[in-house]
Coordinates of N, CA and C in Angstrom, one line a residue:
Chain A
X1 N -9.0 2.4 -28.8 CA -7.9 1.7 -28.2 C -8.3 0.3 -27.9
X2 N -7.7 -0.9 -28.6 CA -8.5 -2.3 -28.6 C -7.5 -2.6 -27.4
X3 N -6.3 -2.3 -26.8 CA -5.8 -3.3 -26.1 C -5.1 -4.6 -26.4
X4 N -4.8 -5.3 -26.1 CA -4.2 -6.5 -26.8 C -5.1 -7.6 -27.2
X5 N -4.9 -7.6 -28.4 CA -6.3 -8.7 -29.4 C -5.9 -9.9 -30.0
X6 N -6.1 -10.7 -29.6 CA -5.9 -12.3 -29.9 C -6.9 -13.3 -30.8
X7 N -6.4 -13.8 -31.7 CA -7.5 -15.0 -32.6 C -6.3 -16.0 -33.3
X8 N -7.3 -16.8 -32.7 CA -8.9 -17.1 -32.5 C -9.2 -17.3 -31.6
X9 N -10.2 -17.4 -30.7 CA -10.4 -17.8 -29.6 C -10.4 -19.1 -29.0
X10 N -10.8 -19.8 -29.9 CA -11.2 -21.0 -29.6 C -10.0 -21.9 -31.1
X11 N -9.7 -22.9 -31.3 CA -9.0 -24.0 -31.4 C -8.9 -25.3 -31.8
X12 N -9.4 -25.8 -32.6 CA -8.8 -27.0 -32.6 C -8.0 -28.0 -33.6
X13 N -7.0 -28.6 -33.1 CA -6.0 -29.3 -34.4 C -5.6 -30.6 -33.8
X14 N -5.4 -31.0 -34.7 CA -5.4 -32.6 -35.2 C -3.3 -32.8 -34.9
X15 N -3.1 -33.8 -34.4 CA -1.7 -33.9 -33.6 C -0.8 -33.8 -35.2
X16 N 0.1 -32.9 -34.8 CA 1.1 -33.1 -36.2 C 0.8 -31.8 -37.1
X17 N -0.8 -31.1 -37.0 CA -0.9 -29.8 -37.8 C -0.3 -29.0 -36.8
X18 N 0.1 -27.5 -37.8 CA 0.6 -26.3 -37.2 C -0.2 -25.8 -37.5
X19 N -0.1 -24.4 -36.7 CA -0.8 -23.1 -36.5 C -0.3 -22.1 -35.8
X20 N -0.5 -20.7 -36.4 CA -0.4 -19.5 -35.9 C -1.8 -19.1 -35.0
X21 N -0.8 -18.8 -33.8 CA -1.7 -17.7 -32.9 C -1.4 -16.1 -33.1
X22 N -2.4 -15.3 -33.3 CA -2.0 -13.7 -33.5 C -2.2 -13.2 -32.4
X23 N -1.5 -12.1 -32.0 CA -1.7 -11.4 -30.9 C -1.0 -10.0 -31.3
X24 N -1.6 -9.1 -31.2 CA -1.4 -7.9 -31.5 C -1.5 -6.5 -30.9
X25 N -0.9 -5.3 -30.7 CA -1.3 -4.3 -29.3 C -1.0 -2.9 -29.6
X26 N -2.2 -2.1 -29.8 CA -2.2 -0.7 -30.2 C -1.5 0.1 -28.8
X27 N -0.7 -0.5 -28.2 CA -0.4 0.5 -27.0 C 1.1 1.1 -26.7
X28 N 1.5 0.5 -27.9 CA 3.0 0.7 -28.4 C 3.9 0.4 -27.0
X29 N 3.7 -1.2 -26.8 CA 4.9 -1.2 -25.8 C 5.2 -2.2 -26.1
X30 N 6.4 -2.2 -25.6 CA 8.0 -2.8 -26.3 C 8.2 -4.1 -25.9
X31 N 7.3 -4.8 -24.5 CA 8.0 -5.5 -24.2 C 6.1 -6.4 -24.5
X32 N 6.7 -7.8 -25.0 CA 5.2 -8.6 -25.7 C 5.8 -10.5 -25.1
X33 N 4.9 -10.9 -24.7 CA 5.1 -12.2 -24.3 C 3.6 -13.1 -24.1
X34 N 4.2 -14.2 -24.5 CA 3.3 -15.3 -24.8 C 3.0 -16.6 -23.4
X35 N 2.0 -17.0 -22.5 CA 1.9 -17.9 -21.6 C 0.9 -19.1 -21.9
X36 N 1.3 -20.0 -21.3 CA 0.3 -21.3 -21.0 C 0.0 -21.4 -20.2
X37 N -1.5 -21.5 -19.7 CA -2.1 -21.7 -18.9 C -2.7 -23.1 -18.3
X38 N -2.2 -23.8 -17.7 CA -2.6 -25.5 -17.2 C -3.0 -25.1 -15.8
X39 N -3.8 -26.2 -15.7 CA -4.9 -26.5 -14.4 C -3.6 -26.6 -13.1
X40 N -3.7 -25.5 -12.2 CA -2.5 -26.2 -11.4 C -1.5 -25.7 -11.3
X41 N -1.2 -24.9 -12.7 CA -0.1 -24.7 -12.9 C -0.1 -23.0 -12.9
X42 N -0.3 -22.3 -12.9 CA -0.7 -20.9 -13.0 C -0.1 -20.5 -14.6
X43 N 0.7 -19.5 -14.8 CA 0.4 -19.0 -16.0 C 2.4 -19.3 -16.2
X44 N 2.9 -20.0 -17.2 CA 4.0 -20.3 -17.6 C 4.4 -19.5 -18.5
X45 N 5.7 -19.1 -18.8 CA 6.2 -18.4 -19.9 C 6.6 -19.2 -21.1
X46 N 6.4 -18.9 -22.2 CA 6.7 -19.9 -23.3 C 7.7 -19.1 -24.0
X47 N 7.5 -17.6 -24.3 CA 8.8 -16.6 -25.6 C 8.4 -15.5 -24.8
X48 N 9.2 -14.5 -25.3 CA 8.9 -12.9 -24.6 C 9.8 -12.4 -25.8
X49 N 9.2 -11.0 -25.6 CA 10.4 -9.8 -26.6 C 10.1 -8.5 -26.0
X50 N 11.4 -8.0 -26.0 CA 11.8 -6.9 -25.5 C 11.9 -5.6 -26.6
X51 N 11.0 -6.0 -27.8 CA 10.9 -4.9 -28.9 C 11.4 -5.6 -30.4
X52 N 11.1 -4.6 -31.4 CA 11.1 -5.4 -32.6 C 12.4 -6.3 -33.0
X53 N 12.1 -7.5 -33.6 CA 13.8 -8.1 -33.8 C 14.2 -9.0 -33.0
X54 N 13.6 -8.8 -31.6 CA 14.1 -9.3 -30.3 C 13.5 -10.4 -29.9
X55 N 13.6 -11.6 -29.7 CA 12.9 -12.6 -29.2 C 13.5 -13.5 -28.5
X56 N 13.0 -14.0 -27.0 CA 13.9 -14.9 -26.4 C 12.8 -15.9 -26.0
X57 N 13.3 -17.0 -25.1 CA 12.6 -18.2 -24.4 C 12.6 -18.0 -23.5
X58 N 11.3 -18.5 -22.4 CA 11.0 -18.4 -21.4 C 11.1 -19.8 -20.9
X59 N 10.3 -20.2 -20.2 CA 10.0 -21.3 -19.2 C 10.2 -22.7 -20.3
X60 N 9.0 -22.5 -20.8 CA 8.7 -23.8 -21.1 C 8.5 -23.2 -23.0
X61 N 9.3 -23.3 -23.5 CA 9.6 -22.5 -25.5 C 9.6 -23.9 -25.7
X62 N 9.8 -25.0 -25.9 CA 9.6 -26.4 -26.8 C 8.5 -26.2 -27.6
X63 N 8.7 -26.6 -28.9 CA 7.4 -26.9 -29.4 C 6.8 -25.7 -30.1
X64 N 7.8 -24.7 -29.2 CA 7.0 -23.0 -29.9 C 8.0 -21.9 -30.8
X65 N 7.1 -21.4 -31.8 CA 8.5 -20.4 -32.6 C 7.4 -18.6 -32.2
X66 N 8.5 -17.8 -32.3 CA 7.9 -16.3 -32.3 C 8.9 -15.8 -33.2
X67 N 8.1 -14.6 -33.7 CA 8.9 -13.8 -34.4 C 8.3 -12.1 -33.8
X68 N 9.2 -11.0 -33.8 CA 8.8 -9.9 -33.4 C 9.2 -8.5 -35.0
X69 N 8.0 -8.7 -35.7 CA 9.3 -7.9 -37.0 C 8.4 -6.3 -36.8
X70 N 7.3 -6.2 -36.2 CA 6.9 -4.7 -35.7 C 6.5 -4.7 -34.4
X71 N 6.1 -3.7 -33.7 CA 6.3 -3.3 -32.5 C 4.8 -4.2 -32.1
X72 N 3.9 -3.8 -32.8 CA 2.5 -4.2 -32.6 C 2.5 -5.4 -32.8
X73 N 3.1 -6.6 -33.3 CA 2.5 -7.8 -33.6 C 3.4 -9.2 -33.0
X74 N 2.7 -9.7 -32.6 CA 4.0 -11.0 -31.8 C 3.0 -12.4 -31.9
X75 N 3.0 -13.2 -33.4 CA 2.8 -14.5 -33.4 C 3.5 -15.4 -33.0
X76 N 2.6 -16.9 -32.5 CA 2.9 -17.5 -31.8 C 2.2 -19.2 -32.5
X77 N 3.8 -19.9 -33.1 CA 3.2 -20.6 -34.3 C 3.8 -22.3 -33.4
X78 N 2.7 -23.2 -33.4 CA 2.8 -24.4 -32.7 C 3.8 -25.3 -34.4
X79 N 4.6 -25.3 -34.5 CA 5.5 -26.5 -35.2 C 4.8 -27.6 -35.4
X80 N 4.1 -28.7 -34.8 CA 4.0 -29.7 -34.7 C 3.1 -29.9 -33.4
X81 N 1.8 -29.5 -33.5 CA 0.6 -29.8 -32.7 C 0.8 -31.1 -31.7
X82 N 1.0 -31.4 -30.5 CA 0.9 -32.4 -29.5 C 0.1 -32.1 -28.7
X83 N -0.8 -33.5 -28.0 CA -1.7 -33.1 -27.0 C -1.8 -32.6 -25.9
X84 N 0.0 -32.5 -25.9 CA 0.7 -31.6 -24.0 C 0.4 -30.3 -24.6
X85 N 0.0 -30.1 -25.9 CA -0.1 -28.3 -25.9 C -1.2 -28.0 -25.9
X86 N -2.3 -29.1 -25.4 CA -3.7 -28.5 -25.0 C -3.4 -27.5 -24.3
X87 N -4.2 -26.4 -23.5 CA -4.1 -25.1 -23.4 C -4.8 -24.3 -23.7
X88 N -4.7 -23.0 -22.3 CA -5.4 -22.0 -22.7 C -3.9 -21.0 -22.8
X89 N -4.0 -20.0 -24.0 CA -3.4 -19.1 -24.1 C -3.4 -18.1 -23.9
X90 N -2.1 -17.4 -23.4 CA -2.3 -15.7 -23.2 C -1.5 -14.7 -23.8
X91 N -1.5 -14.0 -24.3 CA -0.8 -12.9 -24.7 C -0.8 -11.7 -24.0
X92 N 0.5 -10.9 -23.6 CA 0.4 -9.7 -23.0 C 1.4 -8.5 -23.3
X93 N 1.5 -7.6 -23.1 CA 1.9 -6.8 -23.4 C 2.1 -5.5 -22.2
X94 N 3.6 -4.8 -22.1 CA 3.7 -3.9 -21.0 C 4.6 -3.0 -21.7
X95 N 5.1 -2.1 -21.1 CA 6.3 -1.0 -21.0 C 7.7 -1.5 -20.5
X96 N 8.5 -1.5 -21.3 CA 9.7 -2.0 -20.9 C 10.5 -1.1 -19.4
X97 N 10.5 -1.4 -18.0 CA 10.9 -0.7 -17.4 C 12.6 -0.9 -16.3
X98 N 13.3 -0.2 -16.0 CA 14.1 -0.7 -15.2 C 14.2 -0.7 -13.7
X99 N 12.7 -0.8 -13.3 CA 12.4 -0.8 -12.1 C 11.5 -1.8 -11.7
X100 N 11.2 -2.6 -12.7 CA 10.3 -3.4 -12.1 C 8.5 -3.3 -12.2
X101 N 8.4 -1.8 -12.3 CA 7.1 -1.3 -12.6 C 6.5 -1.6 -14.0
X102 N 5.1 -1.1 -14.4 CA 4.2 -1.4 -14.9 C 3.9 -2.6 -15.4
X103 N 2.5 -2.9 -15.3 CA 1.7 -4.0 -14.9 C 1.6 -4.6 -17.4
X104 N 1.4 -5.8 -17.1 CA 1.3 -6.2 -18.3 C 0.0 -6.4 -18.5
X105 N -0.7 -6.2 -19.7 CA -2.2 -6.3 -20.1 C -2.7 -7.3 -21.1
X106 N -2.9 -8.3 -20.4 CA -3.5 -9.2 -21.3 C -4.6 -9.3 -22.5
X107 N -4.4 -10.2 -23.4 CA -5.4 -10.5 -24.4 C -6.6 -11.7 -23.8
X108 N -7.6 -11.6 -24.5 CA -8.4 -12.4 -23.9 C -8.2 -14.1 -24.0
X109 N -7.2 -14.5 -24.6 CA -6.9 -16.0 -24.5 C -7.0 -16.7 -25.7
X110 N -6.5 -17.7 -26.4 CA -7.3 -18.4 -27.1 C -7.1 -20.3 -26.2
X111 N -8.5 -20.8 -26.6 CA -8.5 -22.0 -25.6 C -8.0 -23.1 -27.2
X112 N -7.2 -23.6 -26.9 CA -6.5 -24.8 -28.2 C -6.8 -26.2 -27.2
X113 N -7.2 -27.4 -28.3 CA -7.3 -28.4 -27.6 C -6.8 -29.1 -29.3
X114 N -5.7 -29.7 -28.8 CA -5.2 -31.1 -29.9 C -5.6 -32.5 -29.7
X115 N -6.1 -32.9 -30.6 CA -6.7 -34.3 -30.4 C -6.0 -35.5 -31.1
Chain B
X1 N 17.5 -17.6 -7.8 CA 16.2 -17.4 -9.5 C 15.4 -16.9 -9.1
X2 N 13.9 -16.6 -9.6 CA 12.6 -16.1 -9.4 C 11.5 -16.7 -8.7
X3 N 11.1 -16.7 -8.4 CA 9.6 -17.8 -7.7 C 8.5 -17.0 -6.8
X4 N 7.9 -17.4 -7.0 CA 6.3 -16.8 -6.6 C 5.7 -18.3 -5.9
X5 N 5.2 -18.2 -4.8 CA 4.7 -19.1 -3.8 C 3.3 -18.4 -3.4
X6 N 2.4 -19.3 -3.8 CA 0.9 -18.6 -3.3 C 0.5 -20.8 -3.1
X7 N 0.3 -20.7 -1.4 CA 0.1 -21.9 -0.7 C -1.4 -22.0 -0.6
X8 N -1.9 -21.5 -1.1 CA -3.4 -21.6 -0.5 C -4.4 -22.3 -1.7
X9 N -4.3 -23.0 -2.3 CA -5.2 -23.4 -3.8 C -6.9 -22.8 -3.6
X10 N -7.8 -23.0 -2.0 CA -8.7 -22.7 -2.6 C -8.7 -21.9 -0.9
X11 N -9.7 -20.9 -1.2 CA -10.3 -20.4 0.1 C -11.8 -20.1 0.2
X12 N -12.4 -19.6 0.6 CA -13.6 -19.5 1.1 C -14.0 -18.1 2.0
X13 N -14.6 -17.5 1.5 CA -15.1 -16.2 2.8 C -16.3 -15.9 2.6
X14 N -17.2 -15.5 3.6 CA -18.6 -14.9 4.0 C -18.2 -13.3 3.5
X15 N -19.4 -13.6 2.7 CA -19.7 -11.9 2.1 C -19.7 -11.4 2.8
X16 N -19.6 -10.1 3.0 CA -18.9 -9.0 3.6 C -17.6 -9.0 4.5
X17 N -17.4 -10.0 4.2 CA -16.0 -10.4 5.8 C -14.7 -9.8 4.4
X18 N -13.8 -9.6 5.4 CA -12.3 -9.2 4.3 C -11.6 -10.8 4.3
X19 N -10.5 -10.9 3.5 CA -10.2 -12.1 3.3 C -8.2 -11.9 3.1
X20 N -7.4 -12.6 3.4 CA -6.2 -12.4 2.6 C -5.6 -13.2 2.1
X21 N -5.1 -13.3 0.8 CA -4.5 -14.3 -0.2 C -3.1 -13.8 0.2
X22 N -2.4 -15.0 0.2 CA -1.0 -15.3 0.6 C 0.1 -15.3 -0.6
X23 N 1.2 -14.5 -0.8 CA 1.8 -14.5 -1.6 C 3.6 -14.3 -1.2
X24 N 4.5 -15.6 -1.5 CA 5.2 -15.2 -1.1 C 6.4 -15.2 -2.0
X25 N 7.5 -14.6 -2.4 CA 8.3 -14.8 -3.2 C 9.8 -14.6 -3.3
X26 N 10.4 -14.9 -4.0 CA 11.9 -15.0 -3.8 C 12.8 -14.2 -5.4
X27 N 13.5 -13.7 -4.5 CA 14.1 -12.9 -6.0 C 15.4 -12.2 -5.3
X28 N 16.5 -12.2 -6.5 CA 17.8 -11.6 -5.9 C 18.2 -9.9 -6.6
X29 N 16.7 -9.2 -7.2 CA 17.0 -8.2 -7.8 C 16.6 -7.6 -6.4
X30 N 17.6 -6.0 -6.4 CA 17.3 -5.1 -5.7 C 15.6 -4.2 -5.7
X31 N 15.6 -4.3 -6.9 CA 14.6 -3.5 -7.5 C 13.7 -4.3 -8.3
X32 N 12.2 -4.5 -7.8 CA 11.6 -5.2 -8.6 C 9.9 -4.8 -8.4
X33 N 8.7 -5.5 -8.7 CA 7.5 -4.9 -9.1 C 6.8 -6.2 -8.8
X34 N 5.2 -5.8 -7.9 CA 4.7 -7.3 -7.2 C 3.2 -6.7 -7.4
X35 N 2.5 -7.8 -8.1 CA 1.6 -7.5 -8.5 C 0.2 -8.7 -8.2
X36 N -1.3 -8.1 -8.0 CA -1.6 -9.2 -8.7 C -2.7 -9.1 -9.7
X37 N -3.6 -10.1 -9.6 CA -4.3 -10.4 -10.8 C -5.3 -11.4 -10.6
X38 N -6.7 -10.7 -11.1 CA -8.0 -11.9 -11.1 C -8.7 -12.4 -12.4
X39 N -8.8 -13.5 -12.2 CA -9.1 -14.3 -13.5 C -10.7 -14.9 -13.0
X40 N -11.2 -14.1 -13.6 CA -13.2 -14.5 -13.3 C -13.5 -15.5 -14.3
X41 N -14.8 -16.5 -13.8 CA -14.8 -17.5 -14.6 C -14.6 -17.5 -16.0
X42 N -14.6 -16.3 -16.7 CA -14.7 -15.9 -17.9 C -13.5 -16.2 -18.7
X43 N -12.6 -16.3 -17.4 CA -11.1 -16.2 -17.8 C -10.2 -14.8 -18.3
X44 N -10.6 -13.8 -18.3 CA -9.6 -13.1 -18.8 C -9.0 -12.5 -17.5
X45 N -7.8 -12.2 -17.4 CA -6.7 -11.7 -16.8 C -7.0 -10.3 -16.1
X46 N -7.3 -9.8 -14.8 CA -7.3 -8.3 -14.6 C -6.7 -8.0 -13.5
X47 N -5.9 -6.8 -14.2 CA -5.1 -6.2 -13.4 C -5.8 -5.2 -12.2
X48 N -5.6 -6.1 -10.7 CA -5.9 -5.5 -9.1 C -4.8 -4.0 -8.7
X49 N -3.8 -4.4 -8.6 CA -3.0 -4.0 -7.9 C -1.5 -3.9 -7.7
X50 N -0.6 -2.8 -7.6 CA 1.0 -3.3 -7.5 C 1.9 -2.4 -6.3
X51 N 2.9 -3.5 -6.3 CA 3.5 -2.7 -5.0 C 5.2 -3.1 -5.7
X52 N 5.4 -1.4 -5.9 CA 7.1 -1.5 -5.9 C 8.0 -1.8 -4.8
X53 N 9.4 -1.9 -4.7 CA 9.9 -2.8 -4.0 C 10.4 -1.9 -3.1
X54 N 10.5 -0.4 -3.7 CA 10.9 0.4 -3.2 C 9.9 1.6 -2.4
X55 N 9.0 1.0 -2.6 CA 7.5 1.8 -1.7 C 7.4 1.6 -0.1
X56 N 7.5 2.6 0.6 CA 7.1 2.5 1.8 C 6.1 2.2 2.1
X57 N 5.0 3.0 1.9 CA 3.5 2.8 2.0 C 3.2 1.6 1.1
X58 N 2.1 0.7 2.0 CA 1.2 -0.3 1.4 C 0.6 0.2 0.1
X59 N 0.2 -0.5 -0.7 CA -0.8 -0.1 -2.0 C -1.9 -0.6 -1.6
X60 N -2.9 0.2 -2.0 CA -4.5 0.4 -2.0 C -5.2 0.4 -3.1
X61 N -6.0 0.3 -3.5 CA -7.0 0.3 -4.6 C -8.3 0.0 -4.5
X62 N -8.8 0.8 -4.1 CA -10.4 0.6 -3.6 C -10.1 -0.2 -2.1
X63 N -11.2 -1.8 -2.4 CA -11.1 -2.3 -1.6 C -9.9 -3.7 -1.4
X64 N -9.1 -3.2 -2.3 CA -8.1 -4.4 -2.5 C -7.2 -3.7 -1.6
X65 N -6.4 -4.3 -0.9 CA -4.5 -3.7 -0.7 C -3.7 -4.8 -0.4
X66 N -2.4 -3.9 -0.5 CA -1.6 -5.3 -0.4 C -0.3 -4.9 0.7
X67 N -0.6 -6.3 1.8 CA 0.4 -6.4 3.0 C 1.9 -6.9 2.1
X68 N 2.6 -5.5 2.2 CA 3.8 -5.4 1.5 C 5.0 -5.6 2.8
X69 N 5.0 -7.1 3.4 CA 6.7 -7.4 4.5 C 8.1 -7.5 3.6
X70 N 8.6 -6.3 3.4 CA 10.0 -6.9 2.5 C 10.9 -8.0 3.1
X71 N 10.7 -7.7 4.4 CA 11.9 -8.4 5.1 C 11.4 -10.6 4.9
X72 N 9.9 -10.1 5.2 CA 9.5 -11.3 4.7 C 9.5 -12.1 3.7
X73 N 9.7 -11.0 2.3 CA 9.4 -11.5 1.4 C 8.3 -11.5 1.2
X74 N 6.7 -11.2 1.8 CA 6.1 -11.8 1.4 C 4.9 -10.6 0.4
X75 N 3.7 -10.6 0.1 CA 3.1 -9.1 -0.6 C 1.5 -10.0 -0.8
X76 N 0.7 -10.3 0.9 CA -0.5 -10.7 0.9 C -1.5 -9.6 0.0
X77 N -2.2 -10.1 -0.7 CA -3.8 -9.5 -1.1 C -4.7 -8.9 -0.1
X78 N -5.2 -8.2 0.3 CA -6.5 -8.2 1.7 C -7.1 -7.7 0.5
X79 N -8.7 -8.6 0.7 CA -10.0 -7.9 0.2 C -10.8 -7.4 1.1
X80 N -11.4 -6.4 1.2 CA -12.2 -5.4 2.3 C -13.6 -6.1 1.8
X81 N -14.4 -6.2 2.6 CA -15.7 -6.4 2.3 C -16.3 -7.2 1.2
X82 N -15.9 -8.3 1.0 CA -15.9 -9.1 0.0 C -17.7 -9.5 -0.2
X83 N -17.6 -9.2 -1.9 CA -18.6 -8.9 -3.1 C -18.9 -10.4 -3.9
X84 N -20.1 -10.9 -4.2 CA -19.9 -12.1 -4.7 C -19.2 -12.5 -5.7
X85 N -19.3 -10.9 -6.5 CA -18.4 -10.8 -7.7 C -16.9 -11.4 -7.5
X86 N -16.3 -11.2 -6.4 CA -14.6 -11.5 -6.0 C -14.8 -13.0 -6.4
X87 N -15.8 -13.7 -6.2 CA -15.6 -15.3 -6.5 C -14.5 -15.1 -8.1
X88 N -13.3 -16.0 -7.9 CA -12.3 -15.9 -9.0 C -10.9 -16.5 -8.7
X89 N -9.8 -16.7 -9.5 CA -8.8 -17.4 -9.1 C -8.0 -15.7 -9.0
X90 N -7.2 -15.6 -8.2 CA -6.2 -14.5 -7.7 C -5.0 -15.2 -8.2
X91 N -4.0 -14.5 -8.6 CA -2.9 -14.8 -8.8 C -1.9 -13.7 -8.6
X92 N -0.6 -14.1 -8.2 CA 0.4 -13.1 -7.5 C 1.5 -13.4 -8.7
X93 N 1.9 -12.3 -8.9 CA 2.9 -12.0 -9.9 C 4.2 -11.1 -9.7
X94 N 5.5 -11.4 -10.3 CA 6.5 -10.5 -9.9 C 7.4 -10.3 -10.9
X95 N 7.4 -8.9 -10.6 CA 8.4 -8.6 -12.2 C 9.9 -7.8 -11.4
X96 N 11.0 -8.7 -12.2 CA 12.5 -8.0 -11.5 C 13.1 -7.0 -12.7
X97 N 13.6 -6.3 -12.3 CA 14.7 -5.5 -12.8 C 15.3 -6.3 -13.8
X98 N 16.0 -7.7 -13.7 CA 16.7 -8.0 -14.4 C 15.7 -9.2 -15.5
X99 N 15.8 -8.8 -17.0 CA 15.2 -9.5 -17.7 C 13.7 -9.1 -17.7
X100 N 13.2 -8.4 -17.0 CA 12.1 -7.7 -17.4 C 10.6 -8.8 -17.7
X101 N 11.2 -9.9 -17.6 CA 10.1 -10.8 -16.9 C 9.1 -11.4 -16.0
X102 N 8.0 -11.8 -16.4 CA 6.7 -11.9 -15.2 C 6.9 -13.4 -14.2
X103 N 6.4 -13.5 -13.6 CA 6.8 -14.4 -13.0 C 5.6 -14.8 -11.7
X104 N 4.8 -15.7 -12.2 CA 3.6 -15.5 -11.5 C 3.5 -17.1 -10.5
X105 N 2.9 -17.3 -9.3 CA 2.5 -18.3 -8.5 C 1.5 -19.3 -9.4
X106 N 1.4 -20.0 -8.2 CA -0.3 -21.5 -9.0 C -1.6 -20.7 -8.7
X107 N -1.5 -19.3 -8.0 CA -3.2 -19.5 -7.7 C -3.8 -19.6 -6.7
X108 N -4.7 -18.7 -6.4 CA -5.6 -19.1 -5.7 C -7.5 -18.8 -5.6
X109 N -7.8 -20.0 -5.6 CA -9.0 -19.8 -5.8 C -10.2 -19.4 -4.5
X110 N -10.5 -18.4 -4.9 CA -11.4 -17.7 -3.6 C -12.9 -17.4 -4.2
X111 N -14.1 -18.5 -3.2 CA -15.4 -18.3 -3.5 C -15.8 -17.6 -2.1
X112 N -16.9 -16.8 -2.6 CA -17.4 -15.8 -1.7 C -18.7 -16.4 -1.2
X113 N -19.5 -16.7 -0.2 CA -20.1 -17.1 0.2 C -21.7 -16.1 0.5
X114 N -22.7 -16.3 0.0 CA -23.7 -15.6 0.2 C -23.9 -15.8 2.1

């Protein structure tokens, strides 16, 4: 059971290149969401999905596309690399509930720096 | 709307003393989920502890718990006997009923003091 697995770890692009971030989760839950992490700022929402097909915007989605086409896989593709998307990345993953309950489980991050 | 308020950016405690991180938040669901979470220098994300909204009893986990005032709004951290290991940024988190979304504070950073 890998948990939620993210690459690359580490990052770096040139202002104007794209890239895919993968993040992926053997724990078959439905609900998958992508954050940015800035100094200060704690952990922002950028897209979320609530299961295959499904994808919405969070906080701060500029700049960002997702797609959700199986349960397990939720990339996360920068359009047009800017140096406001320096960043540490998170992916996570939970159980869709209507209570409020269970906790979401993070991937280990990837750190992106645009120059 | 949603919001998570953790006032405290950095704190400080003597090893073995208990310590509490402040968490406070606002939300218009009846039913919702309050959590938090330590990020070690290392950075990755780990799940402490949660307290539903509908729970009487405080939540416990070892030596973590969490001072759950609804009326307050608020859902403090206490660390019992604090380990040098706890040195890490804490973060308070909150998930509502509606939209099924996280919703987490700025943080707080707590070094343990030999």
């Amino acid at each position: 059971n890998a948990g939620v697995t993210q690459t690359p770890k580490f990052q770096v692009l040139k202002t104007g290149q794209s890239m895919t971030l993968q993040c992926a989760q053997d724990m078959n839950h439905e609900y998958m969401s992508w954050y940015r992490q800035d100094p200060g700022m704690g952990l922002r929402l950028i897209h979320y999905s609530v299961g295959a097909g499904i994808t919405d915007q969070g906080e701060v989605p500029n700049g960002y596309n997702v797609s959700r086409s199986t349960t397990e896989d939720f990339p996360l593709r920068l359009l047009s690399a800017a140096p406001s998307q320096t960043s540490v990345y998170f992916c996570a993953s939970s159980y869709l509930t209507g209570t409020g309950a269970d906790t979401q489980y993070f991937g280990p991050g990837t750190r992106l720096t645009v120059l | 709307a949603q919001k998570i308020t953790q006032t405290q950016p950095g704190m400080f405690v003597q090893e073995k003393e208990a310590v509490t991180l402040d968490c406070t938040y606002d939300t218009s669901d009846q039913s919702y989920g309050l959590f938090w979470y330590k990020q070690p220098s290392s950075g990755e994300m780990i799940f402490l502890i949660y307290q539903g909204s509908y729970d009487e009893q405080n939540a416990t986990e070892g030596r973590y718990s969490l001072n759950f005032q609804k009326a307050r709004k608020s859902a403090n951290l206490v660390i019992s006997a604090s380990q040098l290991g706890d040195s890490a940024m804490y973060f308070c988190a909150m998930r509502g009923y509606t939209g099924n979304q996280f919703y987490f504070g700025t943080g707080t950073s707590l070094t343990v003091i030999p």
